[in-house]
Tab-separated table of C-alpha atoms in Angstrom:
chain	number	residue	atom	x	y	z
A	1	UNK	CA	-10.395	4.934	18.739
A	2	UNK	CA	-8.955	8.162	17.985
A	3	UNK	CA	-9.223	8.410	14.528
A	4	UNK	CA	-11.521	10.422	12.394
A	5	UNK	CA	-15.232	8.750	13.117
A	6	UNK	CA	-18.573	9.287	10.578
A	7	UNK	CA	-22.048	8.471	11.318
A	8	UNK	CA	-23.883	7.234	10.179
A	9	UNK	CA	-22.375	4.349	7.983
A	10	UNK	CA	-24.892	4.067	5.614
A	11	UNK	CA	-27.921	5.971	4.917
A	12	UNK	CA	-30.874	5.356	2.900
A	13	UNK	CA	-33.393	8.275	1.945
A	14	UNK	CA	-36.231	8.813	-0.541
A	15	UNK	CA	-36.120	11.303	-3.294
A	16	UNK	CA	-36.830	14.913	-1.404
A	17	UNK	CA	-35.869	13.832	1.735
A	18	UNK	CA	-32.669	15.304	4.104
A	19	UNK	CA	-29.728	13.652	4.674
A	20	UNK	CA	-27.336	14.796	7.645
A	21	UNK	CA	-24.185	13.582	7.423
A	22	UNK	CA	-21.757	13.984	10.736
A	23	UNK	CA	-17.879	13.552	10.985
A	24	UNK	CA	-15.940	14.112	13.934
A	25	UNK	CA	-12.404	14.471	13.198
A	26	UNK	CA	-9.513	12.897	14.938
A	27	UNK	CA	-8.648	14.517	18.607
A	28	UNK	CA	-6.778	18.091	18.447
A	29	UNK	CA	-7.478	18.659	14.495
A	30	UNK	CA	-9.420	21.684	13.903
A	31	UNK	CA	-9.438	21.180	10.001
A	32	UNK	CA	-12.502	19.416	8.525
A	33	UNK	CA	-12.736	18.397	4.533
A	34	UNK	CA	-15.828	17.117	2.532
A	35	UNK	CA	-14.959	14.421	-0.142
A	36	UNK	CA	-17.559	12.789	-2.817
A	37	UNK	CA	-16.569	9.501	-4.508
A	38	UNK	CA	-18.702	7.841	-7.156
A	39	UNK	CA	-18.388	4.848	-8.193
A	40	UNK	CA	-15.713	3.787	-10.290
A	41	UNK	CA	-14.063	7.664	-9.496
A	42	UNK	CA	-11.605	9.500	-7.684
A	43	UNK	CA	-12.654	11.744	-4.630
A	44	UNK	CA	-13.412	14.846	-5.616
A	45	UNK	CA	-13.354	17.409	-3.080
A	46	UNK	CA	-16.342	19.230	-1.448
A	47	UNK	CA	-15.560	21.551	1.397
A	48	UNK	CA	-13.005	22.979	3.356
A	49	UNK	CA	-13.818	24.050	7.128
A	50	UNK	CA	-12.436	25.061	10.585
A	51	UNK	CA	-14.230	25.642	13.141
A	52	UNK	CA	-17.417	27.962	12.907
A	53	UNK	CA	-16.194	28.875	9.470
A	54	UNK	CA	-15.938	27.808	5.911
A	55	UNK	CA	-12.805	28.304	4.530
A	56	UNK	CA	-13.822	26.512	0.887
A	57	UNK	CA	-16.714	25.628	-0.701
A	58	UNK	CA	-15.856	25.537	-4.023
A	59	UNK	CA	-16.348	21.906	-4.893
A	60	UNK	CA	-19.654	22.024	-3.151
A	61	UNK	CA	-23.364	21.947	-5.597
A	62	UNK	CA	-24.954	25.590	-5.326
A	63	UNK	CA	-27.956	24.485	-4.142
A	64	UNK	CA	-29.473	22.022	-1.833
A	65	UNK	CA	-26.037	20.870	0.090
A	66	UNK	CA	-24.412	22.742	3.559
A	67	UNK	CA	-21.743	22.041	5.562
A	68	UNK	CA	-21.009	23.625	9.130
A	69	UNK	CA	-18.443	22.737	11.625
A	70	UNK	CA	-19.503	24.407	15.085
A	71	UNK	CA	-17.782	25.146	17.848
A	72	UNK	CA	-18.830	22.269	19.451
A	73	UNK	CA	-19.713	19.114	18.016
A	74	UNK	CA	-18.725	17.245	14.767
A	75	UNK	CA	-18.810	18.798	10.967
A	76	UNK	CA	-22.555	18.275	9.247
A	77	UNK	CA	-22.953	17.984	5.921
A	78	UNK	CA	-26.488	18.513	4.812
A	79	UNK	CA	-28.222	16.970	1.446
A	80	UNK	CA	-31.894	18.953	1.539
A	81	UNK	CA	-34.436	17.356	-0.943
A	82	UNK	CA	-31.814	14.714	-2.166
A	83	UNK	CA	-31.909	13.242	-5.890
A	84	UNK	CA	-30.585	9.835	-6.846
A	85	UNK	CA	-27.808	11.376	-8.392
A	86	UNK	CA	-27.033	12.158	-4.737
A	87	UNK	CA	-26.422	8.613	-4.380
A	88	UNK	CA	-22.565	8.750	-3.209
A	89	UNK	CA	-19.884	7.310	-0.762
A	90	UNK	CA	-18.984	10.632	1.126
A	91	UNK	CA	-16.020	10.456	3.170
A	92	UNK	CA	-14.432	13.368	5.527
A	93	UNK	CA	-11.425	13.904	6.906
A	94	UNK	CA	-9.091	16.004	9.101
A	95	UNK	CA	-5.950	17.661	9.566
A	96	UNK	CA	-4.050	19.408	12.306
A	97	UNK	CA	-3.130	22.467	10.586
A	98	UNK	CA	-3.838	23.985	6.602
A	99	UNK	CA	-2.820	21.926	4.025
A	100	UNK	CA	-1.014	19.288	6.553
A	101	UNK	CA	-1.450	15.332	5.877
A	102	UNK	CA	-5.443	14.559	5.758
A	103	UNK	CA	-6.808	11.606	8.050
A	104	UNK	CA	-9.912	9.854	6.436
A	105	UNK	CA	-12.986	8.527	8.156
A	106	UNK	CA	-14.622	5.247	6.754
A	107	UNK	CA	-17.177	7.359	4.942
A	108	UNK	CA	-21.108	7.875	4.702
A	109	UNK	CA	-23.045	5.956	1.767
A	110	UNK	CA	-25.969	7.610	0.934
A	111	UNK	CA	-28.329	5.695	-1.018
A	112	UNK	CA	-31.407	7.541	-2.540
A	113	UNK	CA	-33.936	4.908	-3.888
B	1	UNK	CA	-7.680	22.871	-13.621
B	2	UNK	CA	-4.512	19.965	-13.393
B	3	UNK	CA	-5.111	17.315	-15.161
B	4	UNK	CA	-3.590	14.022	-12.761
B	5	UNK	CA	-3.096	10.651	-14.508
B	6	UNK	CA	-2.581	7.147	-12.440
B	7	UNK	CA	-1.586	4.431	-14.433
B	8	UNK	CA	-2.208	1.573	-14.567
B	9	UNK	CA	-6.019	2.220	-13.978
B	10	UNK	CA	-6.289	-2.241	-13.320
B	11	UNK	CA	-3.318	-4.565	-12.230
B	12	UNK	CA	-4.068	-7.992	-11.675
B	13	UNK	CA	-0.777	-10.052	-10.873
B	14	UNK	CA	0.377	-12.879	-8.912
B	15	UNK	CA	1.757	-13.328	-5.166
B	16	UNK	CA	5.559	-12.571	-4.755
B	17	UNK	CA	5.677	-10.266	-8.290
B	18	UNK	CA	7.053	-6.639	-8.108
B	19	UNK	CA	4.947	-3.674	-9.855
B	20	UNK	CA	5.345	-0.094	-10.343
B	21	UNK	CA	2.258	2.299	-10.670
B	22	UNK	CA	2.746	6.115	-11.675
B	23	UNK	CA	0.654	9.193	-10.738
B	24	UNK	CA	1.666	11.896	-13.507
B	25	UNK	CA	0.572	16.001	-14.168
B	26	UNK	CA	2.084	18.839	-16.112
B	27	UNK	CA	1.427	20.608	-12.383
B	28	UNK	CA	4.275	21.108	-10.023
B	29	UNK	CA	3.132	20.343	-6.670
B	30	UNK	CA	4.172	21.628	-3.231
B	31	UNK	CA	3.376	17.606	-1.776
B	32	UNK	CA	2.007	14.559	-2.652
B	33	UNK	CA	-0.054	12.056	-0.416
B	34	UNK	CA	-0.380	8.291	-1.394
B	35	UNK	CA	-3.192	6.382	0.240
B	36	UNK	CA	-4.671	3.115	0.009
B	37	UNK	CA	-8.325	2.480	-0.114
B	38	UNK	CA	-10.670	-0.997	0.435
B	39	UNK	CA	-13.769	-1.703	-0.661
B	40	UNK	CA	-16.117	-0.028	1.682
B	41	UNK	CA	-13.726	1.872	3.718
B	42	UNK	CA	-12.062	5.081	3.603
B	43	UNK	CA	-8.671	5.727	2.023
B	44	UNK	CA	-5.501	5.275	4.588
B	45	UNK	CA	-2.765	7.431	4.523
B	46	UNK	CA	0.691	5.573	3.320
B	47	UNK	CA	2.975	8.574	2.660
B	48	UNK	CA	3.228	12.031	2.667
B	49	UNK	CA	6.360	13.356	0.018
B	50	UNK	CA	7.343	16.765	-0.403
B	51	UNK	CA	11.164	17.678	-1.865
B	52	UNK	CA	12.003	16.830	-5.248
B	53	UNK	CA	14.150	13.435	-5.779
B	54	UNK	CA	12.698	12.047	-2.044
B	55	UNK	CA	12.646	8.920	-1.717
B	56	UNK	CA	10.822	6.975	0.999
B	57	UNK	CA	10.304	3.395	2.609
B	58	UNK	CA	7.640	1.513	3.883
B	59	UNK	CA	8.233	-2.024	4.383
B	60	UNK	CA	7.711	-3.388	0.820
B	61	UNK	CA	6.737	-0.185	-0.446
B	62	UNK	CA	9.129	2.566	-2.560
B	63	UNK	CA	7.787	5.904	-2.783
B	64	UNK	CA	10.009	8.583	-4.987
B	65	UNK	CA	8.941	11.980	-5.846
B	66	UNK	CA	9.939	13.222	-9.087
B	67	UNK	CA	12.582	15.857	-9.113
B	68	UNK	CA	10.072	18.667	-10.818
B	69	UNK	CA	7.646	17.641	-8.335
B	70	UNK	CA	5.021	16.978	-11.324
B	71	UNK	CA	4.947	13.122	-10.748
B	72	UNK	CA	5.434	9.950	-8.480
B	73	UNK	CA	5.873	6.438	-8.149
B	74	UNK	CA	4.857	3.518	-6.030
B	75	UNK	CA	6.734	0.312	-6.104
B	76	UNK	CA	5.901	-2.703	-3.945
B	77	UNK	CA	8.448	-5.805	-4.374
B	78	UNK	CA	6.832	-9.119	-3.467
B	79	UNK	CA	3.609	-8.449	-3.894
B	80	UNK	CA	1.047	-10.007	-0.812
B	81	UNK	CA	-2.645	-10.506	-1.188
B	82	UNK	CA	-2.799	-7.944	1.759
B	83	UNK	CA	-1.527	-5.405	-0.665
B	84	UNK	CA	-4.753	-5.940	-2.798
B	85	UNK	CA	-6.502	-2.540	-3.438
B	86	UNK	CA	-7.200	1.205	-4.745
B	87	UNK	CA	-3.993	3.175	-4.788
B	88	UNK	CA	-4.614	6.728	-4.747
B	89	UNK	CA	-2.143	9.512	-5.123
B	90	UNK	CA	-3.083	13.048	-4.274
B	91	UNK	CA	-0.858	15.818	-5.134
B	92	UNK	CA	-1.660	19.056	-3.062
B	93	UNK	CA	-3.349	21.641	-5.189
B	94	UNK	CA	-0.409	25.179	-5.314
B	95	UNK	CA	-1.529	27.744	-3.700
B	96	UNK	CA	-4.610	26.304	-2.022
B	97	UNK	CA	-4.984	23.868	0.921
B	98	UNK	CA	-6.844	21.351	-1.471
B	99	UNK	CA	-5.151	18.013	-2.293
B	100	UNK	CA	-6.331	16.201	-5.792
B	101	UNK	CA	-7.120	12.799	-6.217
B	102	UNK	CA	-6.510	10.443	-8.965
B	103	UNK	CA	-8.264	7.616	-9.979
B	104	UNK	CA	-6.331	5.492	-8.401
B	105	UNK	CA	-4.683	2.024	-9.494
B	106	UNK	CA	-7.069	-0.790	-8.668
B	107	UNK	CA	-4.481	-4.044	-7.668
B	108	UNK	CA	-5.698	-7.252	-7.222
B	109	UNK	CA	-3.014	-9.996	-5.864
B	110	UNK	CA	-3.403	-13.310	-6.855
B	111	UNK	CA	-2.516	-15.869	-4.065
């Protein structure tokens, strides 16, 4: 399967827990985005990365979320001390070049109970 | 920040019916992406549109781009229960590599 690929599928953490959140994008994109969708709303964007470096993090909370994309290895997106209103599908996807057609994985749903 | 209106937001109609749903800003917009999305999965790419006035095919599906490049249109003739879901456009954000996405259009087909 060469298409974009997030793990896990579903996550369930406790209030002040860490969620890690990994994407690997499809093979031969170097472009990596961060999407949140709540129920009942559109995506709204997160982060924009290539690899080792943020491009675009204006979308992302100013505290307790990070996202990397390292040289090696997929994109992380990191939830420290999460809150139920962290409770979220989170999908990611990928592109070949900036701005070029985005490729979505089947997402992350964090649950925070 | 652009203001992006789907409509309709519900569409509930039966098997072999045609329907048209709109994605509308007062933005012009370099491209626009339409996707469809199931319950529990992540949104697939249908379309990618980028000059003003294009107008493009897929299968069932009618995709135009309006000629100031501020809106678009989705029409599917015959509609299938397999077409059943969210309908998402996303208009690339100007000037930035960040595409915006609606609400979407929720269809259900009735069999």
């Amino acid at each position: 399967n060469a298409g974009v690929m997030q793990n896990p599928r579903h996550l369930v953490r406790r209030r002040g827990q860490e969620a890690r959140l990994r994407c690997s994008p499809m093979k031969g994109h170097s472009h990596v985005y961060w999407y949140r969708q709540l129920p009942e709303e559109g995506l709204k964007f997160m982060v924009y990365l290539q690899k080792e470096n943020i491009i675009d993090e204006s979308g992302m909370p100013k505290e307790r979320f990070s996202a990397e994309f390292p040289k090696e290895g997929p994109s992380i997106l990191r939830i420290q001390q999460v809150v139920r209103g962290d409770s979220a599908a989170y999908f990611c996807a990928s592109s070949p070049l900036p701005g070029a057609e985005q490729y979505f994985g089947p997402g992350t749903r964090l649950t925070v109970t | 920040t652009q203001l992006l209106e789907q409509s309709p937001q519900f569409l509930s109609i039966q098997e072999g019916e045609n329907l048209t749903v709109y994605c509308n800003s007062s933005s012009v917009f370099s491209s626009l992406q339409w996707y469809r999305q199931e319950p529990g999965e992540g949104p697939v790419l249908l379309v990618t549109v980028v000059t003003g006035g294009e107008v493009k095919k897929l299968k069932r599906l009618t995709f135009q781009f309006g000629d100031a490049r501020k809106d678009s249109s989705l029409h599917i003739t015959a509609v299938q229960p397999g077409d059943t879901g969210l309908y998402l456009c996303a208009p690339r954000d100007s000037g930035t590599y960040k595409y915006i996405f609606g609400t979407g259009t929720r269809l259900k087909v009735l069999a």
